Amino acid sequence: GQQVMQIPQYQHVQEGEDFTTYCNSSTTLSNIQWYKQRPGGHPVFLIQLVKSGEVKKQKRLTFQFGEAKKNSSLHITATQTTDVGTYFCAALNSNDYKLSFGAGTTVTVRA
Amino acid sequence: DVKVTQSSRYLVKRTGEKVFLECVQDMDHENMFWYRQDPGLGLRLIYFSYDVKMKEKGDIPEGYSVSREKKERFSLILESASTNQTSMYLCASSSSTGLGSVDQPQHFGDGTRLSIL
């Protein structure tokens, strides 16, 4: 079955620095979604990527879908304390159209 | 704005009890989901329903059943609760572009933290 790996599992970032989290699939994807879960909260949808090589931006967040549609990345510039939380990718398998969540990247920020 | 409401934020039950977790959504979504969330394991799908009375097993259905008698309500049932079912349970809903399709964003409830003693 499909495996979705997110790396790193934990990311400790100095406020103001940039970082990237990655989502890798063993199979080709139809689309990929990103969610953010604040501490004590529930996952909230951020964005969906559908096209090969697609890049979308939301303020300081840049989302990219790989050319082969097997991986995705989330890059955050100038990290702020409001970026604290766990970021999940959810990958839709193009073969069986099943959706699988990654284990998440938990981000902490040092002020 | 989509609202997904789970009946309890915290719940404590005893081993062997039958436990019901309720979820209601107000956006007329076709799809509803039950996940459990455990540290380091992310969100694991227990069951998925794409229509009233229709359901599909997810990745970890053992020990659970579901009921969807009305479109807006999706119930998760622990037939005989065990300590390894202590977890955070999240309900979600989404619209559908086709029967059974799960390609649309999901909207989550606040979760039920269930402890089985």
mmCIF file with all atom_site columns, C-alpha atoms in Angstrom:
data_model
loop_
_atom_site.group_PDB
_atom_site.id
_atom_site.type_symbol
_atom_site.label_atom_id
_atom_site.label_alt_id
_atom_site.label_comp_id
_atom_site.label_asym_id
_atom_site.label_entity_id
_atom_site.label_seq_id
_atom_site.pdbx_PDB_ins_code
_atom_site.Cartn_x
_atom_site.Cartn_y
_atom_site.Cartn_z
_atom_site.occupancy
_atom_site.B_iso_or_equiv
_atom_site.pdbx_formal_charge
_atom_site.auth_seq_id
_atom_site.auth_comp_id
_atom_site.auth_asym_id
_atom_site.auth_atom_id
_atom_site.pdbx_PDB_model_num
ATOM 1   C CA . GLY A 1 1   ? 0.000   0.000  0.000   1.00 0.00 ? 1   GLY A CA 1
ATOM 2   C CA . GLN A 1 2   ? 0.905   3.632  -0.224  1.00 0.00 ? 2   GLN A CA 1
ATOM 3   C CA . GLN A 1 3   ? 3.416   5.009  2.246   1.00 0.00 ? 3   GLN A CA 1
ATOM 4   C CA . VAL A 1 4   ? 3.657   8.700  2.986   1.00 0.00 ? 4   VAL A CA 1
ATOM 5   C CA . MET A 1 5   ? 6.779   9.855  4.784   1.00 0.00 ? 5   MET A CA 1
ATOM 6   C CA . GLN A 1 6   ? 7.237   13.288 6.260   1.00 0.00 ? 6   GLN A CA 1
ATOM 7   C CA . ILE A 1 7   ? 10.652  14.564 7.224   1.00 0.00 ? 7   ILE A CA 1
ATOM 8   C CA . PRO A 1 8   ? 11.792  15.797 9.587   1.00 0.00 ? 8   PRO A CA 1
ATOM 9   C CA . GLN A 1 9   ? 9.499   14.598 12.368  1.00 0.00 ? 9   GLN A CA 1
ATOM 10  C CA . TYR A 1 10  ? 10.550  17.547 14.521  1.00 0.00 ? 10  TYR A CA 1
ATOM 11  C CA . GLN A 1 11  ? 11.863  20.943 13.489  1.00 0.00 ? 11  GLN A CA 1
ATOM 12  C CA . HIS A 1 12  ? 13.265  23.401 16.039  1.00 0.00 ? 12  HIS A CA 1
ATOM 13  C CA . VAL A 1 13  ? 13.681  26.791 14.431  1.00 0.00 ? 13  VAL A CA 1
ATOM 14  C CA . GLN A 1 14  ? 15.118  30.108 15.570  1.00 0.00 ? 14  GLN A CA 1
ATOM 15  C CA . GLU A 1 15  ? 12.606  32.896 15.082  1.00 0.00 ? 15  GLU A CA 1
ATOM 16  C CA . GLY A 1 16  ? 13.342  34.644 11.818  1.00 0.00 ? 16  GLY A CA 1
ATOM 17  C CA . GLU A 1 17  ? 14.975  31.649 10.140  1.00 0.00 ? 17  GLU A CA 1
ATOM 18  C CA . ASP A 1 18  ? 13.644  29.670 7.198   1.00 0.00 ? 18  ASP A CA 1
ATOM 19  C CA . PHE A 1 19  ? 12.927  25.952 7.107   1.00 0.00 ? 19  PHE A CA 1
ATOM 20  C CA . THR A 1 20  ? 11.498  23.301 4.814   1.00 0.00 ? 20  THR A CA 1
ATOM 21  C CA . THR A 1 21  ? 9.499   20.175 5.543   1.00 0.00 ? 21  THR A CA 1
ATOM 22  C CA . TYR A 1 22  ? 9.116   17.378 3.027   1.00 0.00 ? 22  TYR A CA 1
ATOM 23  C CA . CYS A 1 23  ? 6.435   14.863 2.152   1.00 0.00 ? 23  CYS A CA 1
ATOM 24  C CA . ASN A 1 24  ? 7.433   11.809 0.102   1.00 0.00 ? 24  ASN A CA 1
ATOM 25  C CA . SER A 1 25  ? 5.223   9.099  -1.353  1.00 0.00 ? 25  SER A CA 1
ATOM 26  C CA . SER A 1 26  ? 6.070   5.643  -2.632  1.00 0.00 ? 26  SER A CA 1
ATOM 27  C CA . THR A 1 27  ? 3.443   6.011  -5.365  1.00 0.00 ? 27  THR A CA 1
ATOM 28  C CA . THR A 1 28  ? 2.362   8.647  -7.864  1.00 0.00 ? 28  THR A CA 1
ATOM 29  C CA . LEU A 1 29  ? -0.173  11.067 -6.473  1.00 0.00 ? 29  LEU A CA 1
ATOM 30  C CA . SER A 1 30  ? -3.302  12.613 -7.863  1.00 0.00 ? 30  SER A CA 1
ATOM 31  C CA . ASN A 1 31  ? -3.080  15.551 -5.498  1.00 0.00 ? 31  ASN A CA 1
ATOM 32  C CA . ILE A 1 32  ? -1.638  16.520 -2.163  1.00 0.00 ? 32  ILE A CA 1
ATOM 33  C CA . GLN A 1 33  ? -3.131  18.569 0.663   1.00 0.00 ? 33  GLN A CA 1
ATOM 34  C CA . TRP A 1 34  ? -1.390  20.330 3.534   1.00 0.00 ? 34  TRP A CA 1
ATOM 35  C CA . TYR A 1 35  ? -2.906  20.890 6.974   1.00 0.00 ? 35  TYR A CA 1
ATOM 36  C CA . LYS A 1 36  ? -1.742  22.716 10.096  1.00 0.00 ? 36  LYS A CA 1
ATOM 37  C CA . GLN A 1 37  ? -2.626  21.676 13.634  1.00 0.00 ? 37  GLN A CA 1
ATOM 38  C CA . ARG A 1 38  ? -1.888  24.182 16.395  1.00 0.00 ? 38  ARG A CA 1
ATOM 39  C CA . PRO A 1 39  ? -1.118  22.773 19.862  1.00 0.00 ? 39  PRO A CA 1
ATOM 40  C CA . GLY A 1 40  ? -4.409  21.680 21.430  1.00 0.00 ? 40  GLY A CA 1
ATOM 41  C CA . GLY A 1 41  ? -6.273  22.283 18.190  1.00 0.00 ? 41  GLY A CA 1
ATOM 42  C CA . HIS A 1 42  ? -7.495  20.292 15.232  1.00 0.00 ? 42  HIS A CA 1
ATOM 43  C CA . PRO A 1 43  ? -6.007  20.040 11.729  1.00 0.00 ? 43  PRO A CA 1
ATOM 44  C CA . VAL A 1 44  ? -6.944  22.949 9.496   1.00 0.00 ? 44  VAL A CA 1
ATOM 45  C CA . PHE A 1 45  ? -6.692  22.773 5.727   1.00 0.00 ? 45  PHE A CA 1
ATOM 46  C CA . LEU A 1 46  ? -4.033  25.052 4.223   1.00 0.00 ? 46  LEU A CA 1
ATOM 47  C CA . ILE A 1 47  ? -3.752  24.251 0.517   1.00 0.00 ? 47  ILE A CA 1
ATOM 48  C CA . GLN A 1 48  ? -4.157  21.658 -2.212  1.00 0.00 ? 48  GLN A CA 1
ATOM 49  C CA . LEU A 1 49  ? -1.710  20.997 -5.047  1.00 0.00 ? 49  LEU A CA 1
ATOM 50  C CA . VAL A 1 50  ? -2.817  19.172 -8.175  1.00 0.00 ? 50  VAL A CA 1
ATOM 51  C CA . LYS A 1 51  ? -0.470  19.847 -11.090 1.00 0.00 ? 51  LYS A CA 1
ATOM 52  C CA . SER A 1 52  ? 3.023   18.518 -11.616 1.00 0.00 ? 52  SER A CA 1
ATOM 53  C CA . GLY A 1 53  ? 5.593   21.121 -10.526 1.00 0.00 ? 53  GLY A CA 1
ATOM 54  C CA . GLU A 1 54  ? 2.907   23.385 -9.098  1.00 0.00 ? 54  GLU A CA 1
ATOM 55  C CA . VAL A 1 55  ? 4.014   26.106 -6.695  1.00 0.00 ? 55  VAL A CA 1
ATOM 56  C CA . LYS A 1 56  ? 1.602   28.024 -4.484  1.00 0.00 ? 56  LYS A CA 1
ATOM 57  C CA . LYS A 1 57  ? 2.289   30.721 -1.929  1.00 0.00 ? 57  LYS A CA 1
ATOM 58  C CA . GLN A 1 58  ? 0.429   31.873 1.149   1.00 0.00 ? 58  GLN A CA 1
ATOM 59  C CA . LYS A 1 59  ? 2.267   34.850 2.621   1.00 0.00 ? 59  LYS A CA 1
ATOM 60  C CA . ARG A 1 60  ? 5.463   33.339 4.087   1.00 0.00 ? 60  ARG A CA 1
ATOM 61  C CA . LEU A 1 61  ? 4.508   29.752 3.182   1.00 0.00 ? 61  LEU A CA 1
ATOM 62  C CA . THR A 1 62  ? 5.518   28.241 -0.171  1.00 0.00 ? 62  THR A CA 1
ATOM 63  C CA . PHE A 1 63  ? 4.115   24.883 -1.223  1.00 0.00 ? 63  PHE A CA 1
ATOM 64  C CA . GLN A 1 64  ? 5.536   22.840 -4.080  1.00 0.00 ? 64  GLN A CA 1
ATOM 65  C CA . PHE A 1 65  ? 4.437   19.654 -5.835  1.00 0.00 ? 65  PHE A CA 1
ATOM 66  C CA . GLY A 1 66  ? 7.221   17.609 -7.384  1.00 0.00 ? 66  GLY A CA 1
ATOM 67  C CA . GLU A 1 67  ? 7.544   17.140 -11.131 1.00 0.00 ? 67  GLU A CA 1
ATOM 68  C CA . ALA A 1 68  ? 6.977   13.390 -10.782 1.00 0.00 ? 68  ALA A CA 1
ATOM 69  C CA . LYS A 1 69  ? 4.021   13.986 -8.427  1.00 0.00 ? 69  LYS A CA 1
ATOM 70  C CA . LYS A 1 70  ? 5.574   11.787 -5.763  1.00 0.00 ? 70  LYS A CA 1
ATOM 71  C CA . ASN A 1 71  ? 6.688   14.432 -3.319  1.00 0.00 ? 71  ASN A CA 1
ATOM 72  C CA . SER A 1 72  ? 5.878   17.843 -1.965  1.00 0.00 ? 72  SER A CA 1
ATOM 73  C CA . SER A 1 73  ? 7.497   20.456 0.209   1.00 0.00 ? 73  SER A CA 1
ATOM 74  C CA . LEU A 1 74  ? 6.448   23.282 2.485   1.00 0.00 ? 74  LEU A CA 1
ATOM 75  C CA . HIS A 1 75  ? 8.920   26.114 2.932   1.00 0.00 ? 75  HIS A CA 1
ATOM 76  C CA . ILE A 1 76  ? 8.398   28.784 5.594   1.00 0.00 ? 76  ILE A CA 1
ATOM 77  C CA . THR A 1 77  ? 10.437  31.970 5.480   1.00 0.00 ? 77  THR A CA 1
ATOM 78  C CA . ALA A 1 78  ? 11.171  34.220 8.454   1.00 0.00 ? 78  ALA A CA 1
ATOM 79  C CA . THR A 1 79  ? 9.570   31.854 10.955  1.00 0.00 ? 79  THR A CA 1
ATOM 80  C CA . GLN A 1 80  ? 7.339   33.430 13.578  1.00 0.00 ? 80  GLN A CA 1
ATOM 81  C CA . THR A 1 81  ? 5.937   32.087 16.836  1.00 0.00 ? 81  THR A CA 1
ATOM 82  C CA . THR A 1 82  ? 2.560   31.835 15.113  1.00 0.00 ? 82  THR A CA 1
ATOM 83  C CA . ASP A 1 83  ? 4.040   29.096 12.902  1.00 0.00 ? 83  ASP A CA 1
ATOM 84  C CA . VAL A 1 84  ? 4.245   26.710 15.871  1.00 0.00 ? 84  VAL A CA 1
ATOM 85  C CA . GLY A 1 85  ? 2.290   23.507 15.316  1.00 0.00 ? 85  GLY A CA 1
ATOM 86  C CA . THR A 1 86  ? 2.264   20.253 13.402  1.00 0.00 ? 86  THR A CA 1
ATOM 87  C CA . TYR A 1 87  ? 2.103   20.300 9.630   1.00 0.00 ? 87  TYR A CA 1
ATOM 88  C CA . PHE A 1 88  ? 0.562   17.287 7.921   1.00 0.00 ? 88  PHE A CA 1
ATOM 89  C CA . CYS A 1 89  ? 0.510   16.346 4.295   1.00 0.00 ? 89  CYS A CA 1
ATOM 90  C CA . ALA A 1 90  ? -2.320  14.200 2.940   1.00 0.00 ? 90  ALA A CA 1
ATOM 91  C CA . ALA A 1 91  ? -1.579  12.376 -0.291  1.00 0.00 ? 91  ALA A CA 1
ATOM 92  C CA . LEU A 1 92  ? -4.204  11.077 -2.716  1.00 0.00 ? 92  LEU A CA 1
ATOM 93  C CA . ASN A 1 93  ? -2.962  7.946  -4.491  1.00 0.00 ? 93  ASN A CA 1
ATOM 94  C CA . SER A 1 94  ? -3.565  8.139  -8.246  1.00 0.00 ? 94  SER A CA 1
ATOM 95  C CA . ASN A 1 95  ? -4.050  4.357  -8.515  1.00 0.00 ? 95  ASN A CA 1
ATOM 96  C CA . ASP A 1 96  ? -6.673  3.610  -5.903  1.00 0.00 ? 96  ASP A CA 1
ATOM 97  C CA . TYR A 1 97  ? -7.678  7.183  -4.946  1.00 0.00 ? 97  TYR A CA 1
ATOM 98  C CA . LYS A 1 98  ? -7.074  6.520  -1.279  1.00 0.00 ? 98  LYS A CA 1
ATOM 99  C CA . LEU A 1 99  ? -5.967  9.393  0.916   1.00 0.00 ? 99  LEU A CA 1
ATOM 100 C CA . SER A 1 100 ? -3.128  8.877  3.393   1.00 0.00 ? 100 SER A CA 1
ATOM 101 C CA . PHE A 1 101 ? -1.841  11.317 5.970   1.00 0.00 ? 101 PHE A CA 1
ATOM 102 C CA . GLY A 1 102 ? 1.814   11.635 6.818   1.00 0.00 ? 102 GLY A CA 1
ATOM 103 C CA . ALA A 1 103 ? 2.900   11.494 10.467  1.00 0.00 ? 103 ALA A CA 1
ATOM 104 C CA . GLY A 1 104 ? 3.487   15.249 10.492  1.00 0.00 ? 104 GLY A CA 1
ATOM 105 C CA . THR A 1 105 ? 6.333   17.653 11.171  1.00 0.00 ? 105 THR A CA 1
ATOM 106 C CA . THR A 1 106 ? 6.085   19.321 14.581  1.00 0.00 ? 106 THR A CA 1
ATOM 107 C CA . VAL A 1 107 ? 7.562   22.805 14.576  1.00 0.00 ? 107 VAL A CA 1
ATOM 108 C CA . THR A 1 108 ? 8.767   24.685 17.639  1.00 0.00 ? 108 THR A CA 1
ATOM 109 C CA . VAL A 1 109 ? 10.168  28.195 17.530  1.00 0.00 ? 109 VAL A CA 1
ATOM 110 C CA . ARG A 1 110 ? 12.880  29.713 19.713  1.00 0.00 ? 110 ARG A CA 1
ATOM 111 C CA . ALA A 1 111 ? 12.294  33.398 20.307  1.00 0.00 ? 111 ALA A CA 1
ATOM 112 C CA . ASP B 2 1   ? -18.258 28.379 7.763   1.00 0.00 ? 1   ASP B CA 1
ATOM 113 C CA . VAL B 2 2   ? -18.152 24.595 8.073   1.00 0.00 ? 2   VAL B CA 1
ATOM 114 C CA . LYS B 2 3   ? -18.852 23.309 11.526  1.00 0.00 ? 3   LYS B CA 1
ATOM 115 C CA . VAL B 2 4   ? -17.982 19.784 12.606  1.00 0.00 ? 4   VAL B CA 1
ATOM 116 C CA . THR B 2 5   ? -19.085 19.097 16.154  1.00 0.00 ? 5   THR B CA 1
ATOM 117 C CA . GLN B 2 6   ? -17.978 16.176 18.251  1.00 0.00 ? 6   GLN B CA 1
ATOM 118 C CA . SER B 2 7   ? -20.169 15.327 21.198  1.00 0.00 ? 7   SER B CA 1
ATOM 119 C CA . SER B 2 8   ? -17.476 15.183 23.879  1.00 0.00 ? 8   SER B CA 1
ATOM 120 C CA . ARG B 2 9   ? -14.095 16.845 24.278  1.00 0.00 ? 9   ARG B CA 1
ATOM 121 C CA . TYR B 2 10  ? -12.974 14.408 26.969  1.00 0.00 ? 10  TYR B CA 1
ATOM 122 C CA . LEU B 2 11  ? -14.323 10.980 27.824  1.00 0.00 ? 11  LEU B CA 1
ATOM 123 C CA . VAL B 2 12  ? -13.281 8.364  30.361  1.00 0.00 ? 12  VAL B CA 1
ATOM 124 C CA . LYS B 2 13  ? -14.606 4.827  30.073  1.00 0.00 ? 13  LYS B CA 1
ATOM 125 C CA . ARG B 2 14  ? -13.814 1.420  31.500  1.00 0.00 ? 14  ARG B CA 1
ATOM 126 C CA . THR B 2 15  ? -12.416 -1.652 29.771  1.00 0.00 ? 15  THR B CA 1
ATOM 127 C CA . GLY B 2 16  ? -15.172 -3.720 28.193  1.00 0.00 ? 16  GLY B CA 1
ATOM 128 C CA . GLU B 2 17  ? -17.691 -0.888 27.932  1.00 0.00 ? 17  GLU B CA 1
ATOM 129 C CA . LYS B 2 18  ? -19.431 -0.077 24.675  1.00 0.00 ? 18  LYS B CA 1
ATOM 130 C CA . VAL B 2 19  ? -18.495 3.485  23.752  1.00 0.00 ? 19  VAL B CA 1
ATOM 131 C CA . PHE B 2 20  ? -20.238 5.824  21.331  1.00 0.00 ? 20  PHE B CA 1
ATOM 132 C CA . LEU B 2 21  ? -18.556 8.874  19.805  1.00 0.00 ? 21  LEU B CA 1
ATOM 133 C CA . GLU B 2 22  ? -20.836 11.198 17.894  1.00 0.00 ? 22  GLU B CA 1
ATOM 134 C CA . CYS B 2 23  ? -20.060 13.666 15.148  1.00 0.00 ? 23  CYS B CA 1
ATOM 135 C CA . VAL B 2 24  ? -22.333 16.136 13.379  1.00 0.00 ? 24  VAL B CA 1
ATOM 136 C CA . GLN B 2 25  ? -21.559 18.373 10.403  1.00 0.00 ? 25  GLN B CA 1
ATOM 137 C CA . ASP B 2 26  ? -23.693 21.250 9.161   1.00 0.00 ? 26  ASP B CA 1
ATOM 138 C CA . MET B 2 27  ? -22.486 21.642 5.562   1.00 0.00 ? 27  MET B CA 1
ATOM 139 C CA . ASP B 2 28  ? -24.392 18.841 3.851   1.00 0.00 ? 28  ASP B CA 1
ATOM 140 C CA . HIS B 2 29  ? -21.111 17.048 3.081   1.00 0.00 ? 29  HIS B CA 1
ATOM 141 C CA . GLU B 2 30  ? -21.315 13.630 1.498   1.00 0.00 ? 30  GLU B CA 1
ATOM 142 C CA . ASN B 2 31  ? -18.132 12.306 3.103   1.00 0.00 ? 31  ASN B CA 1
ATOM 143 C CA . MET B 2 32  ? -17.437 11.785 6.774   1.00 0.00 ? 32  MET B CA 1
ATOM 144 C CA . PHE B 2 33  ? -14.367 10.259 8.399   1.00 0.00 ? 33  PHE B CA 1
ATOM 145 C CA . TRP B 2 34  ? -13.167 8.948  11.744  1.00 0.00 ? 34  TRP B CA 1
ATOM 146 C CA . TYR B 2 35  ? -9.456  9.102  12.573  1.00 0.00 ? 35  TYR B CA 1
ATOM 147 C CA . ARG B 2 36  ? -7.410  8.379  15.609  1.00 0.00 ? 36  ARG B CA 1
ATOM 148 C CA . GLN B 2 37  ? -4.342  10.458 16.351  1.00 0.00 ? 37  GLN B CA 1
ATOM 149 C CA . ASP B 2 38  ? -1.445  9.095  18.355  1.00 0.00 ? 38  ASP B CA 1
ATOM 150 C CA . PRO B 2 39  ? 1.967   10.751 18.897  1.00 0.00 ? 39  PRO B CA 1
ATOM 151 C CA . GLY B 2 40  ? 4.380   9.986  16.078  1.00 0.00 ? 40  GLY B CA 1
ATOM 152 C CA . LEU B 2 41  ? 1.757   8.143  14.042  1.00 0.00 ? 41  LEU B CA 1
ATOM 153 C CA . GLY B 2 42  ? -0.172  11.038 12.571  1.00 0.00 ? 42  GLY B CA 1
ATOM 154 C CA . LEU B 2 43  ? -3.786  10.558 11.554  1.00 0.00 ? 43  LEU B CA 1
ATOM 155 C CA . ARG B 2 44  ? -4.889  7.006  10.895  1.00 0.00 ? 44  ARG B CA 1
ATOM 156 C CA . LEU B 2 45  ? -8.211  6.388  9.204   1.00 0.00 ? 45  LEU B CA 1
ATOM 157 C CA . ILE B 2 46  ? -10.587 4.093  11.070  1.00 0.00 ? 46  ILE B CA 1
ATOM 158 C CA . TYR B 2 47  ? -13.674 4.304  8.861   1.00 0.00 ? 47  TYR B CA 1
ATOM 159 C CA . PHE B 2 48  ? -14.989 6.438  6.039   1.00 0.00 ? 48  PHE B CA 1
ATOM 160 C CA . SER B 2 49  ? -18.587 7.004  4.921   1.00 0.00 ? 49  SER B CA 1
ATOM 161 C CA . TYR B 2 50  ? -19.446 8.440  1.513   1.00 0.00 ? 50  TYR B CA 1
ATOM 162 C CA . ASP B 2 51  ? -23.222 8.382  1.853   1.00 0.00 ? 51  ASP B CA 1
ATOM 163 C CA . VAL B 2 52  ? -25.972 7.501  4.282   1.00 0.00 ? 52  VAL B CA 1
ATOM 164 C CA . LYS B 2 53  ? -25.638 3.866  5.351   1.00 0.00 ? 53  LYS B CA 1
ATOM 165 C CA . MET B 2 54  ? -22.484 3.500  3.235   1.00 0.00 ? 54  MET B CA 1
ATOM 166 C CA . LYS B 2 55  ? -19.108 2.878  4.829   1.00 0.00 ? 55  LYS B CA 1
ATOM 167 C CA . GLU B 2 56  ? -15.625 1.699  4.027   1.00 0.00 ? 56  GLU B CA 1
ATOM 168 C CA . LYS B 2 57  ? -12.964 0.336  6.314   1.00 0.00 ? 57  LYS B CA 1
ATOM 169 C CA . GLY B 2 58  ? -9.897  2.459  6.754   1.00 0.00 ? 58  GLY B CA 1
ATOM 170 C CA . ASP B 2 59  ? -6.443  1.411  7.838   1.00 0.00 ? 59  ASP B CA 1
ATOM 171 C CA . ILE B 2 60  ? -7.296  0.373  11.412  1.00 0.00 ? 60  ILE B CA 1
ATOM 172 C CA . PRO B 2 61  ? -10.961 -0.726 11.663  1.00 0.00 ? 61  PRO B CA 1
ATOM 173 C CA . GLU B 2 62  ? -10.431 -3.586 14.107  1.00 0.00 ? 62  GLU B CA 1
ATOM 174 C CA . GLY B 2 63  ? -12.380 -3.111 17.322  1.00 0.00 ? 63  GLY B CA 1
ATOM 175 C CA . TYR B 2 64  ? -14.520 -0.331 15.847  1.00 0.00 ? 64  TYR B CA 1
ATOM 176 C CA . SER B 2 65  ? -17.780 0.000  13.968  1.00 0.00 ? 65  SER B CA 1
ATOM 177 C CA . VAL B 2 66  ? -19.637 2.998  12.571  1.00 0.00 ? 66  VAL B CA 1
ATOM 178 C CA . SER B 2 67  ? -23.156 4.134  11.868  1.00 0.00 ? 67  SER B CA 1
ATOM 179 C CA . ARG B 2 68  ? -24.451 6.727  9.454   1.00 0.00 ? 68  ARG B CA 1
ATOM 180 C CA . GLU B 2 69  ? -28.239 6.837  9.512   1.00 0.00 ? 69  GLU B CA 1
ATOM 181 C CA . LYS B 2 70  ? -28.484 10.522 8.591   1.00 0.00 ? 70  LYS B CA 1
ATOM 182 C CA . LYS B 2 71  ? -26.273 12.519 6.274   1.00 0.00 ? 71  LYS B CA 1
ATOM 183 C CA . GLU B 2 72  ? -25.153 14.961 8.938   1.00 0.00 ? 72  GLU B CA 1
ATOM 184 C CA . ARG B 2 73  ? -24.290 12.441 11.632  1.00 0.00 ? 73  ARG B CA 1
ATOM 185 C CA . PHE B 2 74  ? -21.519 9.829  11.806  1.00 0.00 ? 74  PHE B CA 1
ATOM 186 C CA . SER B 2 75  ? -21.053 7.716  14.907  1.00 0.00 ? 75  SER B CA 1
ATOM 187 C CA . LEU B 2 76  ? -18.005 5.697  15.940  1.00 0.00 ? 76  LEU B CA 1
ATOM 188 C CA . ILE B 2 77  ? -18.625 2.711  18.189  1.00 0.00 ? 77  ILE B CA 1
ATOM 189 C CA . LEU B 2 78  ? -16.072 0.870  20.271  1.00 0.00 ? 78  LEU B CA 1
ATOM 190 C CA . GLU B 2 79  ? -17.770 -2.478 20.723  1.00 0.00 ? 79  GLU B CA 1
ATOM 191 C CA . SER B 2 80  ? -15.781 -3.494 23.810  1.00 0.00 ? 80  SER B CA 1
ATOM 192 C CA . ALA B 2 81  ? -13.318 -0.798 24.815  1.00 0.00 ? 81  ALA B CA 1
ATOM 193 C CA . SER B 2 82  ? -9.744  -1.784 25.532  1.00 0.00 ? 82  SER B CA 1
ATOM 194 C CA . THR B 2 83  ? -6.852  0.213  26.966  1.00 0.00 ? 83  THR B CA 1
ATOM 195 C CA . ASN B 2 84  ? -5.065  0.293  23.583  1.00 0.00 ? 84  ASN B CA 1
ATOM 196 C CA . GLN B 2 85  ? -7.959  2.364  22.268  1.00 0.00 ? 85  GLN B CA 1
ATOM 197 C CA . THR B 2 86  ? -7.004  5.246  24.524  1.00 0.00 ? 86  THR B CA 1
ATOM 198 C CA . SER B 2 87  ? -6.355  8.014  22.018  1.00 0.00 ? 87  SER B CA 1
ATOM 199 C CA . MET B 2 88  ? -7.496  11.266 20.452  1.00 0.00 ? 88  MET B CA 1
ATOM 200 C CA . TYR B 2 89  ? -10.365 10.664 18.011  1.00 0.00 ? 89  TYR B CA 1
ATOM 201 C CA . LEU B 2 90  ? -10.983 13.143 15.214  1.00 0.00 ? 90  LEU B CA 1
ATOM 202 C CA . CYS B 2 91  ? -14.039 13.361 13.006  1.00 0.00 ? 91  CYS B CA 1
ATOM 203 C CA . ALA B 2 92  ? -13.903 15.112 9.634   1.00 0.00 ? 92  ALA B CA 1
ATOM 204 C CA . SER B 2 93  ? -16.181 15.835 6.713   1.00 0.00 ? 93  SER B CA 1
ATOM 205 C CA . SER B 2 94  ? -15.677 16.838 3.095   1.00 0.00 ? 94  SER B CA 1
ATOM 206 C CA . SER B 2 95  ? -17.670 17.476 -0.018  1.00 0.00 ? 95  SER B CA 1
ATOM 207 C CA . SER B 2 96  ? -17.412 15.051 -2.913  1.00 0.00 ? 96  SER B CA 1
ATOM 208 C CA . THR B 2 97  ? -16.735 15.430 -6.641  1.00 0.00 ? 97  THR B CA 1
ATOM 209 C CA . GLY B 2 98  ? -18.018 11.916 -7.247  1.00 0.00 ? 98  GLY B CA 1
ATOM 210 C CA . LEU B 2 99  ? -19.387 9.005  -5.247  1.00 0.00 ? 99  LEU B CA 1
ATOM 211 C CA . GLY B 2 100 ? -16.652 7.905  -2.871  1.00 0.00 ? 100 GLY B CA 1
ATOM 212 C CA . SER B 2 101 ? -14.086 10.478 -4.001  1.00 0.00 ? 101 SER B CA 1
ATOM 213 C CA . VAL B 2 102 ? -11.943 11.980 -1.249  1.00 0.00 ? 102 VAL B CA 1
ATOM 214 C CA . ASP B 2 103 ? -10.107 14.660 -3.211  1.00 0.00 ? 103 ASP B CA 1
ATOM 215 C CA . GLN B 2 104 ? -11.650 17.658 -1.444  1.00 0.00 ? 104 GLN B CA 1
ATOM 216 C CA . PRO B 2 105 ? -10.316 19.359 1.701   1.00 0.00 ? 105 PRO B CA 1
ATOM 217 C CA . GLN B 2 106 ? -11.443 17.895 4.981   1.00 0.00 ? 106 GLN B CA 1
ATOM 218 C CA . HIS B 2 107 ? -12.903 19.882 7.857   1.00 0.00 ? 107 HIS B CA 1
ATOM 219 C CA . PHE B 2 108 ? -12.143 18.533 11.299  1.00 0.00 ? 108 PHE B CA 1
ATOM 220 C CA . GLY B 2 109 ? -13.915 18.647 14.625  1.00 0.00 ? 109 GLY B CA 1
ATOM 221 C CA . ASP B 2 110 ? -12.124 19.569 17.846  1.00 0.00 ? 110 ASP B CA 1
ATOM 222 C CA . GLY B 2 111 ? -11.529 15.926 18.732  1.00 0.00 ? 111 GLY B CA 1
ATOM 223 C CA . THR B 2 112 ? -12.479 13.646 21.608  1.00 0.00 ? 112 THR B CA 1
ATOM 224 C CA . ARG B 2 113 ? -9.722  12.600 23.966  1.00 0.00 ? 113 ARG B CA 1
ATOM 225 C CA . LEU B 2 114 ? -10.803 9.146  25.081  1.00 0.00 ? 114 LEU B CA 1
ATOM 226 C CA . SER B 2 115 ? -9.241  7.363  28.024  1.00 0.00 ? 115 SER B CA 1
ATOM 227 C CA . ILE B 2 116 ? -9.987  3.696  28.668  1.00 0.00 ? 116 ILE B CA 1
ATOM 228 C CA . LEU B 2 117 ? -9.196  2.592  32.218  1.00 0.00 ? 117 LEU B CA 1
#
